[in-house]
Structures are given as C-alpha cells and as structure tokens.
PDB file of C-alpha atoms in Angstrom:
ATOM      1  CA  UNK A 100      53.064  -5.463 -10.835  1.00  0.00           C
ATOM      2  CA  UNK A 101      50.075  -7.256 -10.697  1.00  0.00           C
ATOM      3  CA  UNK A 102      47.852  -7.740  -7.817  1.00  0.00           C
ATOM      4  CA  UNK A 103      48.796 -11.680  -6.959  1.00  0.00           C
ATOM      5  CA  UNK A 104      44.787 -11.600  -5.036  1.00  0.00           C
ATOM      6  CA  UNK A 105      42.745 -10.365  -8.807  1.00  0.00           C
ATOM      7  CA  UNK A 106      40.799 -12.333 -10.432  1.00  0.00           C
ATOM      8  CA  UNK A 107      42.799 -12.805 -13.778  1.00  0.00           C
ATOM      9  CA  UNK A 108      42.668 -15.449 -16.041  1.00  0.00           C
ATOM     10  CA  UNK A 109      46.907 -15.294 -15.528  1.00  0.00           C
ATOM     11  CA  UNK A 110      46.599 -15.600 -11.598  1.00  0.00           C
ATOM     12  CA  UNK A 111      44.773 -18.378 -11.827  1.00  0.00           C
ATOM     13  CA  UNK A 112      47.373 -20.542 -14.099  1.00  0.00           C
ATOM     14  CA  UNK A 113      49.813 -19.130 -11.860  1.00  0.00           C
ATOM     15  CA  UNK A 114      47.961 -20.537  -9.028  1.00  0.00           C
ATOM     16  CA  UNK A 115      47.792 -23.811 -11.085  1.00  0.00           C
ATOM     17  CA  UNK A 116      51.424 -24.493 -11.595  1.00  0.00           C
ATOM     18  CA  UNK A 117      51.945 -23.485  -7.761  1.00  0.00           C
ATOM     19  CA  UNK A 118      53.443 -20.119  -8.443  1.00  0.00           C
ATOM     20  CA  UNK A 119      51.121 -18.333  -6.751  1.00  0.00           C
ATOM     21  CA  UNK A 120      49.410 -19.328  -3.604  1.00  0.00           C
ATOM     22  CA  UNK A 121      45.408 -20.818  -3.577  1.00  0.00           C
ATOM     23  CA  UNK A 122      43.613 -17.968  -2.758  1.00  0.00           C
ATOM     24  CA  UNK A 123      41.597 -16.873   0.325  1.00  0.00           C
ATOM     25  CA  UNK A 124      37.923 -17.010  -0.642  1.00  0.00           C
ATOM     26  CA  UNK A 125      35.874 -13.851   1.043  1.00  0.00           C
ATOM     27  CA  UNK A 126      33.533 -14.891   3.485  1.00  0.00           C
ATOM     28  CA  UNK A 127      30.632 -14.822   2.244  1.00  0.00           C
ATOM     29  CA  UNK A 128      27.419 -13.374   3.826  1.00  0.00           C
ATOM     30  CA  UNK A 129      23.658 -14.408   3.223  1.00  0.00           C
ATOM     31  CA  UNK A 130      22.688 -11.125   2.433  1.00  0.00           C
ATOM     32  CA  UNK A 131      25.809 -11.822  -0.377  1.00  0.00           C
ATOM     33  CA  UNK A 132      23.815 -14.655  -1.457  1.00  0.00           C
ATOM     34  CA  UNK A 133      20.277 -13.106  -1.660  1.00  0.00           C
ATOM     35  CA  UNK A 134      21.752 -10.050  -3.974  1.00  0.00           C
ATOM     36  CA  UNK A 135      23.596 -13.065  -5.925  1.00  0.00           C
ATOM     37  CA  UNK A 136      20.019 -14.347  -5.970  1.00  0.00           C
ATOM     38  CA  UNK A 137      17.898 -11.208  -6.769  1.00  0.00           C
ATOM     39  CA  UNK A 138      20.799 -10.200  -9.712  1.00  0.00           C
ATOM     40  CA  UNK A 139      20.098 -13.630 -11.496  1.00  0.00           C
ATOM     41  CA  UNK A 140      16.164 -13.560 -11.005  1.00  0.00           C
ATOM     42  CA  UNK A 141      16.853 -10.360 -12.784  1.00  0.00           C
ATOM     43  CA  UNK A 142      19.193 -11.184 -15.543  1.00  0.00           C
ATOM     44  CA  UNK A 143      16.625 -14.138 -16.341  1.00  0.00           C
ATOM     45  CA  UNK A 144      13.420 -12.479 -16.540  1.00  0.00           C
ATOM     46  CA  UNK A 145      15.401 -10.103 -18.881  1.00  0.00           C
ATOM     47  CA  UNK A 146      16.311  -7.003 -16.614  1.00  0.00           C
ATOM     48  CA  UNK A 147      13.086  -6.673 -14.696  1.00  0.00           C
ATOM     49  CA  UNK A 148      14.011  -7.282 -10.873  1.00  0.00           C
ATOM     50  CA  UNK A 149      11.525  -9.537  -9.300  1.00  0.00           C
ATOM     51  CA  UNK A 150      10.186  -6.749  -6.993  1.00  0.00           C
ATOM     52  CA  UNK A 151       9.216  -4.866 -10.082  1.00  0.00           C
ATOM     53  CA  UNK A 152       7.083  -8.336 -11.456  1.00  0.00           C
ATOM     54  CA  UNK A 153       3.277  -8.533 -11.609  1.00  0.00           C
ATOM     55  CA  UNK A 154       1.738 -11.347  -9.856  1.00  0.00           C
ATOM     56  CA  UNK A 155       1.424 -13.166 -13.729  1.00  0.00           C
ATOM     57  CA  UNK A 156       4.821 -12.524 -14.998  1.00  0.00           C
ATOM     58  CA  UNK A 157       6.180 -14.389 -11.163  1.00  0.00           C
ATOM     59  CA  UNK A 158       3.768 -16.965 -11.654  1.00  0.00           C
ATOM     60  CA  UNK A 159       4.949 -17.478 -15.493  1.00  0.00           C
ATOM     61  CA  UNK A 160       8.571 -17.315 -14.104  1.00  0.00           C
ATOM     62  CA  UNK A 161       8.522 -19.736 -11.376  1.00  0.00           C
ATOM     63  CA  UNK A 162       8.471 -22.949 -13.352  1.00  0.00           C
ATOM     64  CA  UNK A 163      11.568 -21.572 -15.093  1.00  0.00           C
ATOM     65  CA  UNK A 164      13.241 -20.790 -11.899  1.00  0.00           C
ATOM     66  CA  UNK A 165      12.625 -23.746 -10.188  1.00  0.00           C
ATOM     67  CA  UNK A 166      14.363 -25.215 -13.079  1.00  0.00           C
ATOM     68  CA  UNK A 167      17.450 -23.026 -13.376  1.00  0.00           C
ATOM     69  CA  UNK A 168      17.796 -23.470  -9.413  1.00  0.00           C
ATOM     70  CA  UNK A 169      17.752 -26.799  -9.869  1.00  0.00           C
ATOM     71  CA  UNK A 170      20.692 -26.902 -11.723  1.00  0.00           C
ATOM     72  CA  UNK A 171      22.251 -24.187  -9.618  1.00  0.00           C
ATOM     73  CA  UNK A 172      22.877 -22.013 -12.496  1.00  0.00           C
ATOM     74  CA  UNK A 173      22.957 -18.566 -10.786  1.00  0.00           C
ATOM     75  CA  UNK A 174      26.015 -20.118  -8.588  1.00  0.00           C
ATOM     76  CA  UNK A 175      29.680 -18.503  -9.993  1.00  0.00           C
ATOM     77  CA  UNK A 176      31.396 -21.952 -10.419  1.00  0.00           C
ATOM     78  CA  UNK A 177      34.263 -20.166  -7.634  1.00  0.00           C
ATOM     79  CA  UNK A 178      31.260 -19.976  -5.054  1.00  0.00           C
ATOM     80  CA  UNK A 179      30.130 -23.441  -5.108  1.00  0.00           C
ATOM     81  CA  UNK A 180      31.177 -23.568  -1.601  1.00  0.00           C
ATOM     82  CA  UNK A 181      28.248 -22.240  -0.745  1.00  0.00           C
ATOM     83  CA  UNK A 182      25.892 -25.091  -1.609  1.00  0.00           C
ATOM     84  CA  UNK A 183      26.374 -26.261   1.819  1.00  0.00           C
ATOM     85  CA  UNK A 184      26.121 -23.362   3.786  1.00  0.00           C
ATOM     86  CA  UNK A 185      22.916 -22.164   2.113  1.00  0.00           C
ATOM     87  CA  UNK A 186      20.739 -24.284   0.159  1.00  0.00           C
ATOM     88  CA  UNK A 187      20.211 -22.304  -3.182  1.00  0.00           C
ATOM     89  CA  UNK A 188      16.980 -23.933  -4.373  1.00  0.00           C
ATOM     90  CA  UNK A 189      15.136 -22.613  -0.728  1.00  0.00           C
ATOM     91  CA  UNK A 190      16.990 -19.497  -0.711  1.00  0.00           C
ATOM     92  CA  UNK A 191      15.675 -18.554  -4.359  1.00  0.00           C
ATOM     93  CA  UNK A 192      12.450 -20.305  -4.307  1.00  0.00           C
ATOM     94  CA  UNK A 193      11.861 -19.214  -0.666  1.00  0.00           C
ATOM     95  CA  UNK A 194      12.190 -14.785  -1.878  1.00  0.00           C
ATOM     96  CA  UNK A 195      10.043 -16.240  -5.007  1.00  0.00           C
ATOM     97  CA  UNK A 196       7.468 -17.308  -2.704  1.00  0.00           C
ATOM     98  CA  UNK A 197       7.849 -14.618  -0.180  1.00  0.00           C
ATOM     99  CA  UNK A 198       7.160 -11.945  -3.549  1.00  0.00           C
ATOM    100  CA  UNK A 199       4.212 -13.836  -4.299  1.00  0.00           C
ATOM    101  CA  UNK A 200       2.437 -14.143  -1.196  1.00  0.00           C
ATOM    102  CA  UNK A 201       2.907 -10.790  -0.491  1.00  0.00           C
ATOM    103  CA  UNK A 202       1.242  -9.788  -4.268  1.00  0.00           C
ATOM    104  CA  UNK A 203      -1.764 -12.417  -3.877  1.00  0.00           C
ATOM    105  CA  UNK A 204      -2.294 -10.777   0.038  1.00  0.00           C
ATOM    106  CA  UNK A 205      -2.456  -7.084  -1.811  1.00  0.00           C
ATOM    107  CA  UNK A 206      -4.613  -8.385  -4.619  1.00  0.00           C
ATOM    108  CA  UNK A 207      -6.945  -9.957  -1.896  1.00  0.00           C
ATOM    109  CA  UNK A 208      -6.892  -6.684  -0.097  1.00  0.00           C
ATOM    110  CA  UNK A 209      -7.328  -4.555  -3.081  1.00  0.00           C
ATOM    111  CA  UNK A 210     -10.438  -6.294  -4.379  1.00  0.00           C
ATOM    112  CA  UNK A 211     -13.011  -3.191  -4.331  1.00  0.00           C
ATOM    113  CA  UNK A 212     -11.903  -0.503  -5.920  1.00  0.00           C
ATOM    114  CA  UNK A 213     -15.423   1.428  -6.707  1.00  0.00           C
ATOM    115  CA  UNK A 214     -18.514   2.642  -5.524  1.00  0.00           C
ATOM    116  CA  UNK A 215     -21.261  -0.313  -5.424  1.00  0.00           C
ATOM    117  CA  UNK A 216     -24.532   0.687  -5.312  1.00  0.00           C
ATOM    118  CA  UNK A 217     -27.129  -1.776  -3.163  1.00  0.00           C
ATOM    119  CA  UNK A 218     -30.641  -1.748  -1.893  1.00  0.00           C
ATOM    120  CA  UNK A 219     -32.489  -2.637   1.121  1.00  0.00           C
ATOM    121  CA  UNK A 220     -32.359  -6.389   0.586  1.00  0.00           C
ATOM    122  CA  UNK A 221     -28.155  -6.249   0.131  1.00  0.00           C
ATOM    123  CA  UNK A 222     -27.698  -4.778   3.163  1.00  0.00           C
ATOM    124  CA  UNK A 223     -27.050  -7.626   5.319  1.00  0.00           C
ATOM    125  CA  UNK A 224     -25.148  -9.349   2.844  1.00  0.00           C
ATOM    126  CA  UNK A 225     -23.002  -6.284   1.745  1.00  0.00           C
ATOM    127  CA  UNK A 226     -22.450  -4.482   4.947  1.00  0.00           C
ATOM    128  CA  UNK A 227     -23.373  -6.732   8.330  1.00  0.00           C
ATOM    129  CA  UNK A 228     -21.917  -9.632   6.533  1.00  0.00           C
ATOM    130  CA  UNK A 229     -18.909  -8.163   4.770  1.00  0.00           C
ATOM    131  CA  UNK A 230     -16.212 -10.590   6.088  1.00  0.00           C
ATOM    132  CA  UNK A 231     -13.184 -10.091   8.782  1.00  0.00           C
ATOM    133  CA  UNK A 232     -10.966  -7.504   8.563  1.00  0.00           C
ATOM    134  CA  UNK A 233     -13.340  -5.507   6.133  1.00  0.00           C
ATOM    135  CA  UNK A 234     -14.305  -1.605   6.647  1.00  0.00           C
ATOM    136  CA  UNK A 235     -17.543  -0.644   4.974  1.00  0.00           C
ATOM    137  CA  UNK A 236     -18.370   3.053   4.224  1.00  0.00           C
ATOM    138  CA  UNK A 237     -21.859   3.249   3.346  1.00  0.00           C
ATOM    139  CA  UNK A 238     -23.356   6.860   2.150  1.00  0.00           C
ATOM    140  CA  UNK A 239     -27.447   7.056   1.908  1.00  0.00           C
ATOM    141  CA  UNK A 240     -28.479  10.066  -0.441  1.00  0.00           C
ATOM    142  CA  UNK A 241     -30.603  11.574  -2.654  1.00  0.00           C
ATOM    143  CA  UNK A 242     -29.635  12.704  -6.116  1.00  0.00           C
ATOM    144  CA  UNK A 243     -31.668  16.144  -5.979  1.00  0.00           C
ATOM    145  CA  UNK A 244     -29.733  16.947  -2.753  1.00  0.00           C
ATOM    146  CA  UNK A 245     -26.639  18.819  -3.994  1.00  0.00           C
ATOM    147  CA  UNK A 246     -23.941  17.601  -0.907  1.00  0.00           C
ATOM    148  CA  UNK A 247     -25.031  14.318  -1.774  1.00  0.00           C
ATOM    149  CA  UNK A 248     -24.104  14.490  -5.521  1.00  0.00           C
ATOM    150  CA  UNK A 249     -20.545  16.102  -3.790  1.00  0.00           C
ATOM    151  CA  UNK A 250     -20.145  13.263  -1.243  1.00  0.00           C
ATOM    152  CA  UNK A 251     -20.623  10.530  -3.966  1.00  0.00           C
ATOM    153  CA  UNK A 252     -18.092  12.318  -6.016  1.00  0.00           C
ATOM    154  CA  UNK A 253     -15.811  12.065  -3.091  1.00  0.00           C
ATOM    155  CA  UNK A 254     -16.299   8.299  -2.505  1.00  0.00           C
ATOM    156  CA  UNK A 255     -15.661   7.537  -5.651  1.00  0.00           C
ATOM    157  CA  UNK A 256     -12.421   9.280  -6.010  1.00  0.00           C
ATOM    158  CA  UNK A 257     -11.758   7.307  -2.652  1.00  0.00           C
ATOM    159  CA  UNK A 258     -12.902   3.728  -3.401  1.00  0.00           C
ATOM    160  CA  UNK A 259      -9.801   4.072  -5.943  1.00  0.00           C
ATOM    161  CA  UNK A 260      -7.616   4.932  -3.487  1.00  0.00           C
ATOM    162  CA  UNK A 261      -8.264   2.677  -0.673  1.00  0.00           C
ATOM    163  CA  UNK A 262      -9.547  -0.403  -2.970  1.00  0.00           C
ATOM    164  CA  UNK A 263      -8.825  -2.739   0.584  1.00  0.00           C
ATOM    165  CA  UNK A 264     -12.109  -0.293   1.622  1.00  0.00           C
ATOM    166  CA  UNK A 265     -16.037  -1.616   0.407  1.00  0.00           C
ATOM    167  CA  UNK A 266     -17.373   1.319  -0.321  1.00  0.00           C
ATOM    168  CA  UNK A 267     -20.864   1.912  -0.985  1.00  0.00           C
ATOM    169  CA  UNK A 268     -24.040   3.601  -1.409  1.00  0.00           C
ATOM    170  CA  UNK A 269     -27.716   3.679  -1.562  1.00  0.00           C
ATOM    171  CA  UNK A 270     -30.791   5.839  -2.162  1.00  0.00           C
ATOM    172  CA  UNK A 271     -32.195   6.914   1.022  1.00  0.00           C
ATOM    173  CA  UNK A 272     -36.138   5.547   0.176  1.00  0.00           C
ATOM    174  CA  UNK A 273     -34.484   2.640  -1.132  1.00  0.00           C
ATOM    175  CA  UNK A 274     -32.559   1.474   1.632  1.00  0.00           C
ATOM    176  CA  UNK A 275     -34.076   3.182   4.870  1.00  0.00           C
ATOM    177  CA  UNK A 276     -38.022   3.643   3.936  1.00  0.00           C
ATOM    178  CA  UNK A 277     -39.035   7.050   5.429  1.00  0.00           C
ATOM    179  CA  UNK A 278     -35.394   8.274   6.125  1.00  0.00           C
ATOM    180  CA  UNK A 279     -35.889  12.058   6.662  1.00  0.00           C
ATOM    181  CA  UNK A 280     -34.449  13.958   3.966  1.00  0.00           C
ATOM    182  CA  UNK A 281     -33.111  16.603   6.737  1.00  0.00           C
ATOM    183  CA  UNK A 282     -30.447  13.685   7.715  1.00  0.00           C
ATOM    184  CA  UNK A 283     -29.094  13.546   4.213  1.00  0.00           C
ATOM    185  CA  UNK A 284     -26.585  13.465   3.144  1.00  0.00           C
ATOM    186  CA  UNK A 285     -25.450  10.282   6.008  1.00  0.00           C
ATOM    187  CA  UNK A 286     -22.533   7.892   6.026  1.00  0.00           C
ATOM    188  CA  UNK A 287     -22.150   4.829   7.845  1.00  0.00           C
ATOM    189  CA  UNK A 288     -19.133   3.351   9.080  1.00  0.00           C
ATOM    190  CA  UNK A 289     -18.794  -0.609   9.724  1.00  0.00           C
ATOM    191  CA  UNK A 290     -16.347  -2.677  10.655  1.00  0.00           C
ATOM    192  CA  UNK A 291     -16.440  -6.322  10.677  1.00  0.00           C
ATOM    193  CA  UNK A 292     -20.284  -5.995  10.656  1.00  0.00           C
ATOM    194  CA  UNK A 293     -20.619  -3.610  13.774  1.00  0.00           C
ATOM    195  CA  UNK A 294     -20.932   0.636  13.234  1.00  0.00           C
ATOM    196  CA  UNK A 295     -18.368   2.296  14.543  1.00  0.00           C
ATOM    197  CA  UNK A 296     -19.257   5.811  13.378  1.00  0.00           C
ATOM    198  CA  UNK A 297     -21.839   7.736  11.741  1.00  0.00           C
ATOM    199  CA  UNK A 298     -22.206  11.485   9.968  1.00  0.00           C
ATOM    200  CA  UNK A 299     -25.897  12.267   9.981  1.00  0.00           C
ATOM    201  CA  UNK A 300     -26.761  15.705   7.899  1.00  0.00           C
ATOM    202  CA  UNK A 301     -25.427  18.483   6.468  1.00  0.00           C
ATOM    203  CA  UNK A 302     -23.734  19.950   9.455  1.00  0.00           C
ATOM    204  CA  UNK A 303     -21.523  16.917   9.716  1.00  0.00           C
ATOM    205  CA  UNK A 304     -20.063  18.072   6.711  1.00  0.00           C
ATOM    206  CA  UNK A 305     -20.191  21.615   6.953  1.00  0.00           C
ATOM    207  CA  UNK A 306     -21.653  22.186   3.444  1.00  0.00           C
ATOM    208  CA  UNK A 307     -20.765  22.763  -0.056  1.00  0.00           C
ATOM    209  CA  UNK A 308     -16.540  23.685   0.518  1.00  0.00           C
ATOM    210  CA  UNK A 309     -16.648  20.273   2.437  1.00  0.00           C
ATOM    211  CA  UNK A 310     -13.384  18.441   0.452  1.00  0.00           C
ATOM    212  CA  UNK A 311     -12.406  14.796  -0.351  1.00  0.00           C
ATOM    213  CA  UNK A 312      -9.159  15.293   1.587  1.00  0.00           C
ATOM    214  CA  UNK A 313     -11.262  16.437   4.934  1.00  0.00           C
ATOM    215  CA  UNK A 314     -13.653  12.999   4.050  1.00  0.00           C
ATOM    216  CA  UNK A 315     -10.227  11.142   3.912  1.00  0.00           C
ATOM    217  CA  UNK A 316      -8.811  12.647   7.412  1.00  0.00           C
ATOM    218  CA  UNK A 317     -12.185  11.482   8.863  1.00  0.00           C
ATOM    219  CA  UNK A 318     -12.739   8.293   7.551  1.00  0.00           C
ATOM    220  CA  UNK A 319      -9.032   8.135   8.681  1.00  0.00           C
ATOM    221  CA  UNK A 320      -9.436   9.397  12.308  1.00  0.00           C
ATOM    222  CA  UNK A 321     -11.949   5.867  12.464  1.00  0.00           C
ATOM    223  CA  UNK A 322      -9.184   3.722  10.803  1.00  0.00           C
ATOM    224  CA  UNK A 323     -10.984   2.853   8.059  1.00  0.00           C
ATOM    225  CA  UNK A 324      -9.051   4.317   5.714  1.00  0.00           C
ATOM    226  CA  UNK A 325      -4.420   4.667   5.941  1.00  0.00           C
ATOM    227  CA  UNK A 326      -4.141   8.231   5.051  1.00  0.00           C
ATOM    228  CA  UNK A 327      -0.406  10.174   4.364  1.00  0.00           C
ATOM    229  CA  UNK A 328      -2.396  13.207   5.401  1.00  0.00           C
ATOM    230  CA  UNK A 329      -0.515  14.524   7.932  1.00  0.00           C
ATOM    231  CA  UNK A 330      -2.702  17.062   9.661  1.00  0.00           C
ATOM    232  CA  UNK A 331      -6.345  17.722   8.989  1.00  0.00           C
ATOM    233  CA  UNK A 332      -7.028  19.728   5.881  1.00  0.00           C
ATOM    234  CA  UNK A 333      -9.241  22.031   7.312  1.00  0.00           C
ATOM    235  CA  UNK A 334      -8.861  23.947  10.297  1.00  0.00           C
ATOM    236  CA  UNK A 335     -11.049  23.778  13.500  1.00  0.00           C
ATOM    237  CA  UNK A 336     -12.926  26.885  14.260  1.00  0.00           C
ATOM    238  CA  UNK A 337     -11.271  27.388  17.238  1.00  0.00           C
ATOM    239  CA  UNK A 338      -8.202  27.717  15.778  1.00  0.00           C
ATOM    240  CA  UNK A 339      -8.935  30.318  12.873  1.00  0.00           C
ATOM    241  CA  UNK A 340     -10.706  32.695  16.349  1.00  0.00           C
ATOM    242  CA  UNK A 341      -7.433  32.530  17.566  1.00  0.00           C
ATOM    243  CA  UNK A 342      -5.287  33.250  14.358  1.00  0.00           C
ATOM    244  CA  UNK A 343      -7.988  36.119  13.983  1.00  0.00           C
ATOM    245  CA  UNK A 344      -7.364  37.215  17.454  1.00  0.00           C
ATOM    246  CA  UNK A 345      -3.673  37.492  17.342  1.00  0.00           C
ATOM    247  CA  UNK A 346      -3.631  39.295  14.146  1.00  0.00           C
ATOM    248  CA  UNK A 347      -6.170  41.805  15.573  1.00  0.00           C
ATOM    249  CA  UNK A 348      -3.603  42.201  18.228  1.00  0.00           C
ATOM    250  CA  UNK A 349      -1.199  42.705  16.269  1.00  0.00           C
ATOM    251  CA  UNK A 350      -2.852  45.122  14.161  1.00  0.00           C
ATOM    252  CA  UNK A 351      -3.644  47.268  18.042  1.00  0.00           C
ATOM    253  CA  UNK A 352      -0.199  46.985  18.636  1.00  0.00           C
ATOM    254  CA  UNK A 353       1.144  48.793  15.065  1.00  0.00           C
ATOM    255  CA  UNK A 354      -1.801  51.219  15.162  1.00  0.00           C
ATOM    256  CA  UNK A 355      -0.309  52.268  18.804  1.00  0.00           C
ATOM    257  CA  UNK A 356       2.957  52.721  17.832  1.00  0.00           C
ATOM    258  CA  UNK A 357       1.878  55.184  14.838  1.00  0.00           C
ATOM    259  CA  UNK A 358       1.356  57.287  17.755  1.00  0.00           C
TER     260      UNK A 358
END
C-alpha cells in the first residue's frame, strides 16, 4: 500500500477530493532554509556553490539573485509558508553579502604578496607609516654576502605565503649609510610602525643550513606571520646534548652487559 504521508502526484488528488487527510507540513528549521538557499544559489550559478565563487563571479551574480529572490523563485510552491517566518530576500541576499564581505576583507588583507625593494627615502612611508594592523619584515643585505642572497630567497618564498605580511628589503649602504657589514645579514620587525624584534648578523641565523621553515617559526613566535608549523623545525642545542647524552648512556649500558 502506499504511504498516505509521500509526496505523490496521486496523494495529492486524493487529498483534493478529501480522501486523504491535508497533510502535516514538517517544521521547518532556518538552517532548512539556508541549505534551501545555498542549493538554489548553486543550481543558478550552474553547479558552483557560492562558497566556491570568486569575488567577480558573486559580484556578476548578485544582480541576478536579487532578481530571482525577488520573485521568490528558490521557494518549493509547498513551502510558501515560510515567507513569513523568514524573509527570503534577507536570508539570501544577507549569506550573499556575508560571502562577499568576507572575500573583499581577504583581498584587502592579501594585498602584498612579494618582496618590495625600497631605499632610504621610502622608509618612513613603507615601514613607520605602513597602516593599522600591518606587520612589516624588513631584511637589509648585501648581494656579495652569501646568507643574504639565502635570506632573500626565503622572504620571497614567504611574501607568497603570508601576502596579509609587507615584506621588504633594502641594500644595507642604501638604506642605513655606514651599516657594518659584520651585522648583515639583519631583519627588522614592525608592527603598526613600532619594532618589535630584530635579528642582527649571522649568528642570529646560525649560517648557511639556516631554513625558510625555521624563518617562518620565528617570524611566527613575533606574530607576524600564522604559521601551521607545529613545533620549531630545528632543534635547540640543548636538546640534541641531551639526545646525545642519553644515547651515550645507552651505549655504557649495552657495552656493560657484553660483560
């Protein structure tokens, strides 16, 4: 027999002529009505959900919406109920909106994205007056200094990671005018304008093995940088003494028992 509660075109002329009773509508939630929502954004801008969309194709789409939501299109003619329980022109517009401001806050973030190099007369303008909420990283080298050609490597590998970051750098004479070449390479850290760290020589970076992931854990120890490195790539000295140390024992302890 068939179920009296489907949705069949049969049930519903039985429902019609009074055979069957009206049926009980499901209560319907408002996180029912935002997947309703998100499944029709989808089916219009022709499978592509909206949280997939670039900031151009939401922008190219939201005239079209508007207009769809308008005339309540993406309502099932059975759940028109709804109208007045939740408005469907803010509910859709308002997730449209929500998408975008979120996109156009990223892209605002995310406007470096490369190394920039400046000169004594940019500093002020490029790092003490680099706006709120900006981190600069500045590094001062040399090209004929080899850790400086491996630093700049790094920062540039970085800048396209964290493009939210300014990151820059400048020749040494150029910027500071009788920098010692025994503090290269250096990096400056600002935030907001003020310094909130600096590396100054080689032994800050502990020469040529120094790594863009042990950079990264630094830079990220500041906050200047969001890192998903979970422990610092490098271990301290102290701890490799003590790994060497408990080996060694260990070593004592098999040599012993040979006896």
């Amino acid at each position: 027999m068939e179920d009296p509660n489907a949705d069949t075109q049969w049930n519903d002329i039985l429902r019609q002529k009074g055979i069957l009773p009206p049926k009980e509508e499901k209560e319907i939630t408002e996180d029912d009505v935002i997947s309703m929502v998100e499944k029709t954004i989808e089916e219009k801008s022709h499978g592509k959900a909206f949280d997939d969309m670039t900031l151009d194709e939401l922008n190219e789409k939201e005239d079209d919406i508007d207009e769809k939501v308008q005339e309540k299109e993406f309502l099932p003619e059975k759940h028109t109920n709804l109208k007045r329980f939740f408005p469907s022109q803010i509910l859709e517009i308002g997730l449209m909106r929500q998408r975008m401001a979120e996109m156009r806050e990223a892209s605002m973030k995310a406007k470096y994205g490369c190394v920039k190099e400046i000169s004594k007369v940019d500093y002020v303008t490029e790092v003490n007056q680099a706006g709120e909420g900006v981190w600069v990283v500045l590094h001062v080298y040399k090209n004929d200094i080899p850790l400086c050609k491996l630093i700049n490597q790094h920062i540039m590998n970085l800048a396209g990671k964290f493009p939210e970051v300014k990151f820059l750098r400048s020749v040494s004479s150029v910027c500071i005018p009788n920098y010692p070449d025994k503090n290269l390479p250096t990096i400056f850290v600002y935030y907001e304008g003020d310094m909130k760290k600096q590396f100054i020589g080689p032994h800050e970076f502990g020469g040529m093995n120094f790594t863009q992931d042990e950079l990264e854990w630094n830079l990220s120890k500041i906050g200047a940088v969001k890192t998903e490195l979970e422990e610092p790539p490098k271990k301290s000295i102290s701890d490799v003494m003590d790994r060497a140390m408990k080996e060694s024992a260990i070593d004592d302890c098999d040599d012993d028992n040979d006896w």
